[in-house]
Amino acid sequence: MTGDVLIDVQNLSIGFTGRSGKLLPVLRNIDLGVRRGESVGIVGESGSGKSTLALAMMGYLKHGLRVISGQSLFGGRDLLAMPSRDLQRIRGGKIALIPQNSGQSLSPNLRVGAQLTESLALHGKVTSSGIPQRVTELLQQVRLPDPAAIAIRYPHELSGGQQQRVAIAMALAGDPEALLLDEPTTGLDVTTQAHILELLSDIAVRLNKAMVYVSHDLGAIARVCSRVVVMYAGEIVLDGDATTVLTNPDHPYARGLLASIPRLGNPNLPMALEGRPPPPGDAGPGCSFVDRCAIAEASCRSERPGLQPLLAGGRVRCRLHERAGSIPTKRAGKPASAGGSFGEPLVRLSNLAISYARQSLVDQLLGRKPQGVPTVDRVDIEIRQGEVIGLVGESGSGKSTILKAVAGLVGPANGEIAYDKSGALPATVEQRRPEQLREIQLIFQNPDESLNPRHTIEQILAQPLQLYFGLSGDALRERSIAILERVRLGAHYLDRLPSQLSGGEKQRVAIARAFAAKPKLVLCDEVTSALDVSVQAAVLDLLDQLRRDSGTTYVFVSHDLAVVRALSDRVAVLYQGRLCEIGPAAAVYSRPCHPYTEALLGAVLEPDPGARPVLMAEDIMELSPPAKGCPFQRRCHRKVEAICESMTPPQQDAGAGHIIHCHIPIGELTSVQTMSALDNVVRPHVQ
Amino acid sequence: MSAGLTAPVAMTARTSRLSAVIREMLSRPSGCIGLFLVIAHVALALFSPFFAPFDFKAMNANAILAPPDSTHWLGTDQLGRDILTRTIMGGRQAILVTAIATPLAVAWGGLLGIYLGLAGGRLDDILMRVVDAFLALPWILKMLLMIVTFGTGVGVLVPTLAFFYGIPVIRIARAATQNIVARDFVLAARARGHSRVSIMRRELFGNVLDALMVEGAMRWSWMLLAFTSLSFLGFGVSPPTPDWGLMIADSRNFMAIAPWPAFAPVIALSSLIIGINLTADALAKALGIDRAQAAVH
């Protein structure tokens, strides 16, 4: 039911003037038409130009960018050459943008209803008497329960998912013909994300709008889009229907990208796509992907391939696309170096509780402990020498807090952390012995934050080497180079600054800094979350290699269940700072027992249009864990009323160290599973 | 699958940060004008005794309050002294005193601010309230109190100015430090077990320096105004040494009949302060886009 071409980008090239004075293109010869009723996904790694293209479709160029050639038509008129008065009328009224992080684009001091009223009045498509009713309608359309109650709230009183729904309602307020979505679910929790995507794909079908969805996440694209465009180094390299592009694409880059995505059903490490795209203006005369291509020939270097039509529909920019099928897309990687036989326990968290509650003045005067429910409570985890234990959970699950407690950056309110044979670890860094400090190292999520921007790589690596080993001069330099080589970087990196490295290289430096201390235990806090998917695979591979070489124990924290699956031997699932389930990775993933694990795994998005997430838990806002009973009681779909609210769930052993904290009897948990039951109802067409 | 070394990336050679910043400053009109004014004033202060047309003490009874002419380009004052000579030499004391006091103020205020920003806790709470209390008092009152107690002269003015103008620097340095302390690389250093001094020196200092340099430039202009005000009130430079504040004070009584003796020092003082402010502004912008934050192209 697709209609006429609404958005039509013709031969568009956009660039900026570099320091050298040369014009550097970020988009090159883009041809793309989007029809009414069609939802097109634009995917690519950071720097591929996907956001620039989406913004150009609204006639917007970021500061410093200018049009080199071509035009961006909307309904036949070039937006990039239009006076700003006309553009204002088109934006919001005819094309609406739903940005990433909508919470920040809502005005914090206006009630939701007032903001919607404002944008309805602005577009003037509804009479002023009809506005209140239209507000209710819009909030219903984005499936917010109880629109009247939501309308009188302020944005900060809504959860991240609800804010995103309000932003979608705002975009729909002007009744636009086209919707542009720029990473609309990035940064949301998996369960929330799945709900929002469900809503978006429903809107796309029901309202017959042209939709452009920009994302780095192929799983999200698979849920919403019927057609997918893959971008690389400012060019469209592949354009086709979603099923083909996401399962059996004709371009080597798209195949590599698919292979680099960790998947729930695949316990192997994903396959890394080495190298990086050429920076703007640096692409040679040939194909821009040639340096990373597995099937490239000499002629690919000299001749730039055109975007040629495929027999089965779609377009591809590859001269050898008939041969691309030989590159594997799934189940390609090798298995992580799993142990099986692990040594002595290295770390034992027993009855650990951590509280961020601060002592109030009254508490101080009365000499009381701070009031309030602790952020992390009753956590018992034993970590054995040489294993990788994954901690998973949504934001607020306390996984990073636990890492900080092990690293000595926050002191536990209760319980203890026993380390190696030396007994309980002192609570804070200041009290620990140098040896203990050296043996426990931390790697952070974002290398831009964890590397001092003013230090060269040499200075960064020197810090642990000087502190723990007292190295200096040639010995220091030699050791630094040896460590850089272990993370697959060369000596020429030593005198660079972090800003001169790519995201993946920076994270490797951060890993090198941690391993420079010769640690026994490495705490990885979302170490791949800030990286592109192809880079993520390389970093996972590196971590696995280092573990194999040095027998280091990892605690691996991530919100991405598939990443944890690829690397971990055992997995602990946390909710609101309480342990839900812990056990061998294979057991937890293949047979999730705790209702929260089930909900979490069900919501994971696979980059496959056929695999539909199963939505179980409501995406309501949880500000603090409940004072008593089960932490998951408010969202649980299998709640056994009274007991869940009053009693702490018992530990139940499902065998082989698989422990579940739930009131439902173990037999019932392992045999009846909602997910498989739902499976048959919701997705009869799959498999 | 197992990768070799990552290919080297094209990058610009490491250039000195200072030269990059100066180049960036000169690319803006505000930076050009500001640097020109500041350098011109500093050069005049250094070398004016060698080319001043008259002796600054020489009085001419025949030309009292004479309007500008070919001999006295800017006229003469009430004692018949050449105003051009006294104006180009009038900034020497002010620039000397403030140029010593500014780095001292930035140094002690900056160090204490960085320490408090990192340490936090009770000491921070108490000292910051003291700072607030100090800043609530009018500066002129504090300065006069010190001068009344210890007398005037460079030996008193330099430490006095350095002390009082270091107090607002504490605030700036503390705020800048708190932004950095919250970042993961400081957390990483703490987790490794570095001492507080080592964290200040290695992780914080380089990142706070930018804010301190801009703050120092701003403090310099405030200090100049303060010094000139003290001279104007008779607590700074003693006659017959030429000084802008003093010249403005002296010529005040004759404004109605002879306005020119006041013009020259006022213009000299304002141009220096405007120059410093423009320089500080350009410096802030140049540092904002420094090499550590710029992308490789």
JSON list of C-alpha atoms in Angstrom, two decimals, chain A residues 298-439:
[
{"chain": "A", "resi": 298, "resn": "ALA", "atom": "CA", "xyz": [42.99, -5.53, -7.42]},
{"chain": "A", "resi": 299, "resn": "SER", "atom": "CA", "xyz": [40.48, -3.84, -9.70]},
{"chain": "A", "resi": 300, "resn": "CYS", "atom": "CA", "xyz": [38.35, -2.82, -6.70]},
{"chain": "A", "resi": 301, "resn": "ARG", "atom": "CA", "xyz": [41.11, -0.41, -5.72]},
{"chain": "A", "resi": 302, "resn": "SER", "atom": "CA", "xyz": [41.15, 1.51, -8.96]},
{"chain": "A", "resi": 303, "resn": "GLU", "atom": "CA", "xyz": [37.52, 1.60, -10.00]},
{"chain": "A", "resi": 304, "resn": "ARG", "atom": "CA", "xyz": [34.74, 3.12, -7.95]},
{"chain": "A", "resi": 305, "resn": "PRO", "atom": "CA", "xyz": [31.69, 0.83, -8.13]},
{"chain": "A", "resi": 306, "resn": "GLY", "atom": "CA", "xyz": [28.37, 2.38, -9.00]},
{"chain": "A", "resi": 307, "resn": "LEU", "atom": "CA", "xyz": [25.08, 1.70, -7.27]},
{"chain": "A", "resi": 308, "resn": "GLN", "atom": "CA", "xyz": [23.66, -0.97, -9.56]},
{"chain": "A", "resi": 309, "resn": "PRO", "atom": "CA", "xyz": [20.19, -2.52, -9.49]},
{"chain": "A", "resi": 310, "resn": "LEU", "atom": "CA", "xyz": [19.82, -6.12, -8.38]},
{"chain": "A", "resi": 311, "resn": "LEU", "atom": "CA", "xyz": [17.70, -8.68, -10.15]},
{"chain": "A", "resi": 312, "resn": "ALA", "atom": "CA", "xyz": [15.74, -9.50, -7.03]},
{"chain": "A", "resi": 313, "resn": "GLY", "atom": "CA", "xyz": [15.10, -5.79, -6.37]},
{"chain": "A", "resi": 314, "resn": "GLY", "atom": "CA", "xyz": [17.16, -3.22, -4.52]},
{"chain": "A", "resi": 315, "resn": "ARG", "atom": "CA", "xyz": [20.53, -1.72, -5.30]},
{"chain": "A", "resi": 316, "resn": "VAL", "atom": "CA", "xyz": [24.10, -2.61, -4.37]},
{"chain": "A", "resi": 317, "resn": "ARG", "atom": "CA", "xyz": [27.43, -0.80, -4.66]},
{"chain": "A", "resi": 318, "resn": "CYS", "atom": "CA", "xyz": [29.77, -3.72, -5.25]},
{"chain": "A", "resi": 319, "resn": "ARG", "atom": "CA", "xyz": [31.33, -5.01, -8.41]},
{"chain": "A", "resi": 320, "resn": "LEU", "atom": "CA", "xyz": [31.61, -8.54, -7.04]},
{"chain": "A", "resi": 321, "resn": "HIS", "atom": "CA", "xyz": [28.22, -8.79, -5.35]},
{"chain": "A", "resi": 322, "resn": "GLU", "atom": "CA", "xyz": [27.51, -12.17, -6.94]},
{"chain": "A", "resi": 323, "resn": "ARG", "atom": "CA", "xyz": [30.37, -13.55, -4.89]},
{"chain": "A", "resi": 324, "resn": "ALA", "atom": "CA", "xyz": [29.40, -11.83, -1.60]},
{"chain": "A", "resi": 325, "resn": "GLY", "atom": "CA", "xyz": [27.34, -14.86, -0.62]},
{"chain": "A", "resi": 326, "resn": "SER", "atom": "CA", "xyz": [30.53, -16.69, 0.31]},
{"chain": "A", "resi": 327, "resn": "ILE", "atom": "CA", "xyz": [31.02, -14.43, 3.35]},
{"chain": "A", "resi": 328, "resn": "PRO", "atom": "CA", "xyz": [29.30, -15.94, 6.39]},
{"chain": "A", "resi": 329, "resn": "THR", "atom": "CA", "xyz": [26.76, -13.83, 8.26]},
{"chain": "A", "resi": 330, "resn": "LYS", "atom": "CA", "xyz": [25.74, -16.03, 11.17]},
{"chain": "A", "resi": 331, "resn": "ARG", "atom": "CA", "xyz": [27.29, -18.51, 13.54]},
{"chain": "A", "resi": 332, "resn": "ALA", "atom": "CA", "xyz": [30.64, -17.51, 12.16]},
{"chain": "A", "resi": 333, "resn": "GLY", "atom": "CA", "xyz": [32.74, -16.83, 15.22]},
{"chain": "A", "resi": 334, "resn": "LYS", "atom": "CA", "xyz": [34.73, -19.28, 17.26]},
{"chain": "A", "resi": 335, "resn": "PRO", "atom": "CA", "xyz": [33.62, -20.18, 20.76]},
{"chain": "A", "resi": 336, "resn": "ALA", "atom": "CA", "xyz": [34.96, -18.16, 23.67]},
{"chain": "A", "resi": 337, "resn": "SER", "atom": "CA", "xyz": [37.78, -19.89, 25.50]},
{"chain": "A", "resi": 338, "resn": "ALA", "atom": "CA", "xyz": [35.45, -21.49, 27.99]},
{"chain": "A", "resi": 339, "resn": "GLY", "atom": "CA", "xyz": [37.00, -23.09, 30.98]},
{"chain": "A", "resi": 340, "resn": "GLY", "atom": "CA", "xyz": [34.76, -25.59, 32.68]},
{"chain": "A", "resi": 341, "resn": "SER", "atom": "CA", "xyz": [37.38, -26.44, 35.25]},
{"chain": "A", "resi": 342, "resn": "PHE", "atom": "CA", "xyz": [37.86, -23.39, 37.35]},
{"chain": "A", "resi": 343, "resn": "GLY", "atom": "CA", "xyz": [40.19, -22.95, 40.26]},
{"chain": "A", "resi": 344, "resn": "GLU", "atom": "CA", "xyz": [39.65, -21.81, 43.79]},
{"chain": "A", "resi": 345, "resn": "PRO", "atom": "CA", "xyz": [37.18, -19.07, 44.58]},
{"chain": "A", "resi": 346, "resn": "LEU", "atom": "CA", "xyz": [38.88, -15.70, 44.02]},
{"chain": "A", "resi": 347, "resn": "VAL", "atom": "CA", "xyz": [36.21, -13.33, 45.23]},
{"chain": "A", "resi": 348, "resn": "ARG", "atom": "CA", "xyz": [33.21, -14.04, 47.37]},
{"chain": "A", "resi": 349, "resn": "LEU", "atom": "CA", "xyz": [30.52, -11.43, 47.85]},
{"chain": "A", "resi": 350, "resn": "SER", "atom": "CA", "xyz": [28.46, -12.46, 50.82]},
{"chain": "A", "resi": 351, "resn": "ASN", "atom": "CA", "xyz": [25.22, -10.76, 51.77]},
{"chain": "A", "resi": 352, "resn": "LEU", "atom": "CA", "xyz": [26.53, -7.59, 50.17]},
{"chain": "A", "resi": 353, "resn": "ALA", "atom": "CA", "xyz": [24.49, -4.41, 50.64]},
{"chain": "A", "resi": 354, "resn": "ILE", "atom": "CA", "xyz": [25.40, -0.97, 49.32]},
{"chain": "A", "resi": 355, "resn": "SER", "atom": "CA", "xyz": [23.51, 2.19, 50.10]},
{"chain": "A", "resi": 356, "resn": "TYR", "atom": "CA", "xyz": [23.84, 5.63, 48.56]},
{"chain": "A", "resi": 357, "resn": "ALA", "atom": "CA", "xyz": [21.49, 7.10, 51.17]},
{"chain": "A", "resi": 358, "resn": "ARG", "atom": "CA", "xyz": [23.21, 9.98, 52.92]},
{"chain": "A", "resi": 359, "resn": "GLN", "atom": "CA", "xyz": [23.02, 10.59, 56.61]},
{"chain": "A", "resi": 360, "resn": "SER", "atom": "CA", "xyz": [20.62, 13.42, 57.25]},
{"chain": "A", "resi": 361, "resn": "LEU", "atom": "CA", "xyz": [21.41, 16.01, 59.89]},
{"chain": "A", "resi": 362, "resn": "VAL", "atom": "CA", "xyz": [18.94, 14.40, 62.27]},
{"chain": "A", "resi": 363, "resn": "ASP", "atom": "CA", "xyz": [20.57, 11.02, 61.70]},
{"chain": "A", "resi": 364, "resn": "GLN", "atom": "CA", "xyz": [23.97, 12.53, 62.42]},
{"chain": "A", "resi": 365, "resn": "LEU", "atom": "CA", "xyz": [22.78, 14.12, 65.64]},
{"chain": "A", "resi": 366, "resn": "LEU", "atom": "CA", "xyz": [21.12, 10.95, 66.83]},
{"chain": "A", "resi": 367, "resn": "GLY", "atom": "CA", "xyz": [24.03, 8.82, 65.68]},
{"chain": "A", "resi": 368, "resn": "ARG", "atom": "CA", "xyz": [21.74, 6.70, 63.47]},
{"chain": "A", "resi": 369, "resn": "LYS", "atom": "CA", "xyz": [22.60, 4.92, 60.28]},
{"chain": "A", "resi": 370, "resn": "PRO", "atom": "CA", "xyz": [21.11, 6.52, 57.14]},
{"chain": "A", "resi": 371, "resn": "GLN", "atom": "CA", "xyz": [17.50, 5.58, 56.46]},
{"chain": "A", "resi": 372, "resn": "GLY", "atom": "CA", "xyz": [16.14, 4.21, 53.21]},
{"chain": "A", "resi": 373, "resn": "VAL", "atom": "CA", "xyz": [16.22, 1.01, 51.22]},
{"chain": "A", "resi": 374, "resn": "PRO", "atom": "CA", "xyz": [19.76, 0.11, 50.09]},
{"chain": "A", "resi": 375, "resn": "THR", "atom": "CA", "xyz": [20.55, 0.30, 46.37]},
{"chain": "A", "resi": 376, "resn": "VAL", "atom": "CA", "xyz": [22.10, -3.16, 46.39]},
{"chain": "A", "resi": 377, "resn": "ASP", "atom": "CA", "xyz": [21.05, -5.78, 48.93]},
{"chain": "A", "resi": 378, "resn": "ARG", "atom": "CA", "xyz": [21.52, -9.46, 49.77]},
{"chain": "A", "resi": 379, "resn": "VAL", "atom": "CA", "xyz": [23.91, -10.19, 46.93]},
{"chain": "A", "resi": 380, "resn": "ASP", "atom": "CA", "xyz": [25.82, -13.47, 47.22]},
{"chain": "A", "resi": 381, "resn": "ILE", "atom": "CA", "xyz": [28.15, -14.25, 44.36]},
{"chain": "A", "resi": 382, "resn": "GLU", "atom": "CA", "xyz": [31.19, -16.47, 44.31]},
{"chain": "A", "resi": 383, "resn": "ILE", "atom": "CA", "xyz": [33.70, -15.81, 41.57]},
{"chain": "A", "resi": 384, "resn": "ARG", "atom": "CA", "xyz": [36.18, -18.55, 40.85]},
{"chain": "A", "resi": 385, "resn": "GLN", "atom": "CA", "xyz": [39.69, -18.14, 39.54]},
{"chain": "A", "resi": 386, "resn": "GLY", "atom": "CA", "xyz": [39.83, -17.92, 35.76]},
{"chain": "A", "resi": 387, "resn": "GLU", "atom": "CA", "xyz": [36.13, -17.67, 35.01]},
{"chain": "A", "resi": 388, "resn": "VAL", "atom": "CA", "xyz": [34.14, -14.93, 33.34]},
{"chain": "A", "resi": 389, "resn": "ILE", "atom": "CA", "xyz": [31.05, -13.99, 35.23]},
{"chain": "A", "resi": 390, "resn": "GLY", "atom": "CA", "xyz": [28.50, -11.76, 33.54]},
{"chain": "A", "resi": 391, "resn": "LEU", "atom": "CA", "xyz": [26.28, -9.38, 35.47]},
{"chain": "A", "resi": 392, "resn": "VAL", "atom": "CA", "xyz": [23.20, -8.35, 33.51]},
{"chain": "A", "resi": 393, "resn": "GLY", "atom": "CA", "xyz": [20.22, -6.18, 34.22]},
{"chain": "A", "resi": 394, "resn": "GLU", "atom": "CA", "xyz": [18.60, -2.95, 33.17]},
{"chain": "A", "resi": 395, "resn": "SER", "atom": "CA", "xyz": [19.71, 0.50, 34.30]},
{"chain": "A", "resi": 396, "resn": "GLY", "atom": "CA", "xyz": [19.34, 0.78, 38.06]},
{"chain": "A", "resi": 397, "resn": "SER", "atom": "CA", "xyz": [19.96, -2.91, 38.59]},
{"chain": "A", "resi": 398, "resn": "GLY", "atom": "CA", "xyz": [23.05, -2.15, 40.67]},
{"chain": "A", "resi": 399, "resn": "LYS", "atom": "CA", "xyz": [25.49, -4.01, 38.44]},
{"chain": "A", "resi": 400, "resn": "SER", "atom": "CA", "xyz": [27.96, -1.12, 38.16]},
{"chain": "A", "resi": 401, "resn": "THR", "atom": "CA", "xyz": [27.57, -0.37, 41.85]},
{"chain": "A", "resi": 402, "resn": "ILE", "atom": "CA", "xyz": [28.68, -3.89, 42.70]},
{"chain": "A", "resi": 403, "resn": "LEU", "atom": "CA", "xyz": [31.77, -3.44, 40.51]},
{"chain": "A", "resi": 404, "resn": "LYS", "atom": "CA", "xyz": [32.61, -0.20, 42.26]},
{"chain": "A", "resi": 405, "resn": "ALA", "atom": "CA", "xyz": [32.33, -1.93, 45.63]},
{"chain": "A", "resi": 406, "resn": "VAL", "atom": "CA", "xyz": [34.74, -4.66, 44.52]},
{"chain": "A", "resi": 407, "resn": "ALA", "atom": "CA", "xyz": [37.11, -1.98, 43.21]},
{"chain": "A", "resi": 408, "resn": "GLY", "atom": "CA", "xyz": [36.93, -0.17, 46.54]},
{"chain": "A", "resi": 409, "resn": "LEU", "atom": "CA", "xyz": [35.28, 2.99, 45.21]},
{"chain": "A", "resi": 410, "resn": "VAL", "atom": "CA", "xyz": [32.11, 2.66, 47.30]},
{"chain": "A", "resi": 411, "resn": "GLY", "atom": "CA", "xyz": [32.01, 1.04, 50.70]},
{"chain": "A", "resi": 412, "resn": "PRO", "atom": "CA", "xyz": [29.42, -1.64, 51.40]},
{"chain": "A", "resi": 413, "resn": "ALA", "atom": "CA", "xyz": [26.79, -0.85, 54.02]},
{"chain": "A", "resi": 414, "resn": "ASN", "atom": "CA", "xyz": [26.60, -4.49, 55.02]},
{"chain": "A", "resi": 415, "resn": "GLY", "atom": "CA", "xyz": [28.15, -7.84, 54.19]},
{"chain": "A", "resi": 416, "resn": "GLU", "atom": "CA", "xyz": [31.70, -8.41, 53.00]},
{"chain": "A", "resi": 417, "resn": "ILE", "atom": "CA", "xyz": [33.86, -9.02, 49.99]},
{"chain": "A", "resi": 418, "resn": "ALA", "atom": "CA", "xyz": [36.31, -11.84, 50.60]},
{"chain": "A", "resi": 419, "resn": "TYR", "atom": "CA", "xyz": [39.31, -11.86, 48.31]},
{"chain": "A", "resi": 420, "resn": "ASP", "atom": "CA", "xyz": [41.61, -14.75, 47.48]},
{"chain": "A", "resi": 421, "resn": "LYS", "atom": "CA", "xyz": [43.01, -16.29, 50.64]},
{"chain": "A", "resi": 422, "resn": "SER", "atom": "CA", "xyz": [43.53, -13.01, 52.42]},
{"chain": "A", "resi": 423, "resn": "GLY", "atom": "CA", "xyz": [40.00, -12.84, 53.81]},
{"chain": "A", "resi": 424, "resn": "ALA", "atom": "CA", "xyz": [37.80, -9.76, 53.72]},
{"chain": "A", "resi": 425, "resn": "LEU", "atom": "CA", "xyz": [38.92, -6.93, 51.46]},
{"chain": "A", "resi": 426, "resn": "PRO", "atom": "CA", "xyz": [39.11, -3.53, 53.16]},
{"chain": "A", "resi": 427, "resn": "ALA", "atom": "CA", "xyz": [36.14, -1.45, 52.08]},
{"chain": "A", "resi": 428, "resn": "THR", "atom": "CA", "xyz": [37.91, 1.43, 50.36]},
{"chain": "A", "resi": 429, "resn": "VAL", "atom": "CA", "xyz": [40.92, 1.97, 48.14]},
{"chain": "A", "resi": 430, "resn": "GLU", "atom": "CA", "xyz": [42.76, 3.95, 50.81]},
{"chain": "A", "resi": 431, "resn": "GLN", "atom": "CA", "xyz": [42.76, 1.00, 53.20]},
{"chain": "A", "resi": 432, "resn": "ARG", "atom": "CA", "xyz": [43.83, -1.67, 50.72]},
{"chain": "A", "resi": 433, "resn": "ARG", "atom": "CA", "xyz": [47.33, -2.99, 50.33]},
{"chain": "A", "resi": 434, "resn": "PRO", "atom": "CA", "xyz": [49.23, -2.09, 47.12]},
{"chain": "A", "resi": 435, "resn": "GLU", "atom": "CA", "xyz": [49.20, -5.74, 46.08]},
{"chain": "A", "resi": 436, "resn": "GLN", "atom": "CA", "xyz": [45.41, -5.91, 46.36]},
{"chain": "A", "resi": 437, "resn": "LEU", "atom": "CA", "xyz": [45.07, -2.70, 44.38]},
{"chain": "A", "resi": 438, "resn": "ARG", "atom": "CA", "xyz": [47.28, -4.02, 41.62]},
{"chain": "A", "resi": 439, "resn": "GLU", "atom": "CA", "xyz": [45.48, -7.35, 41.34]}
]
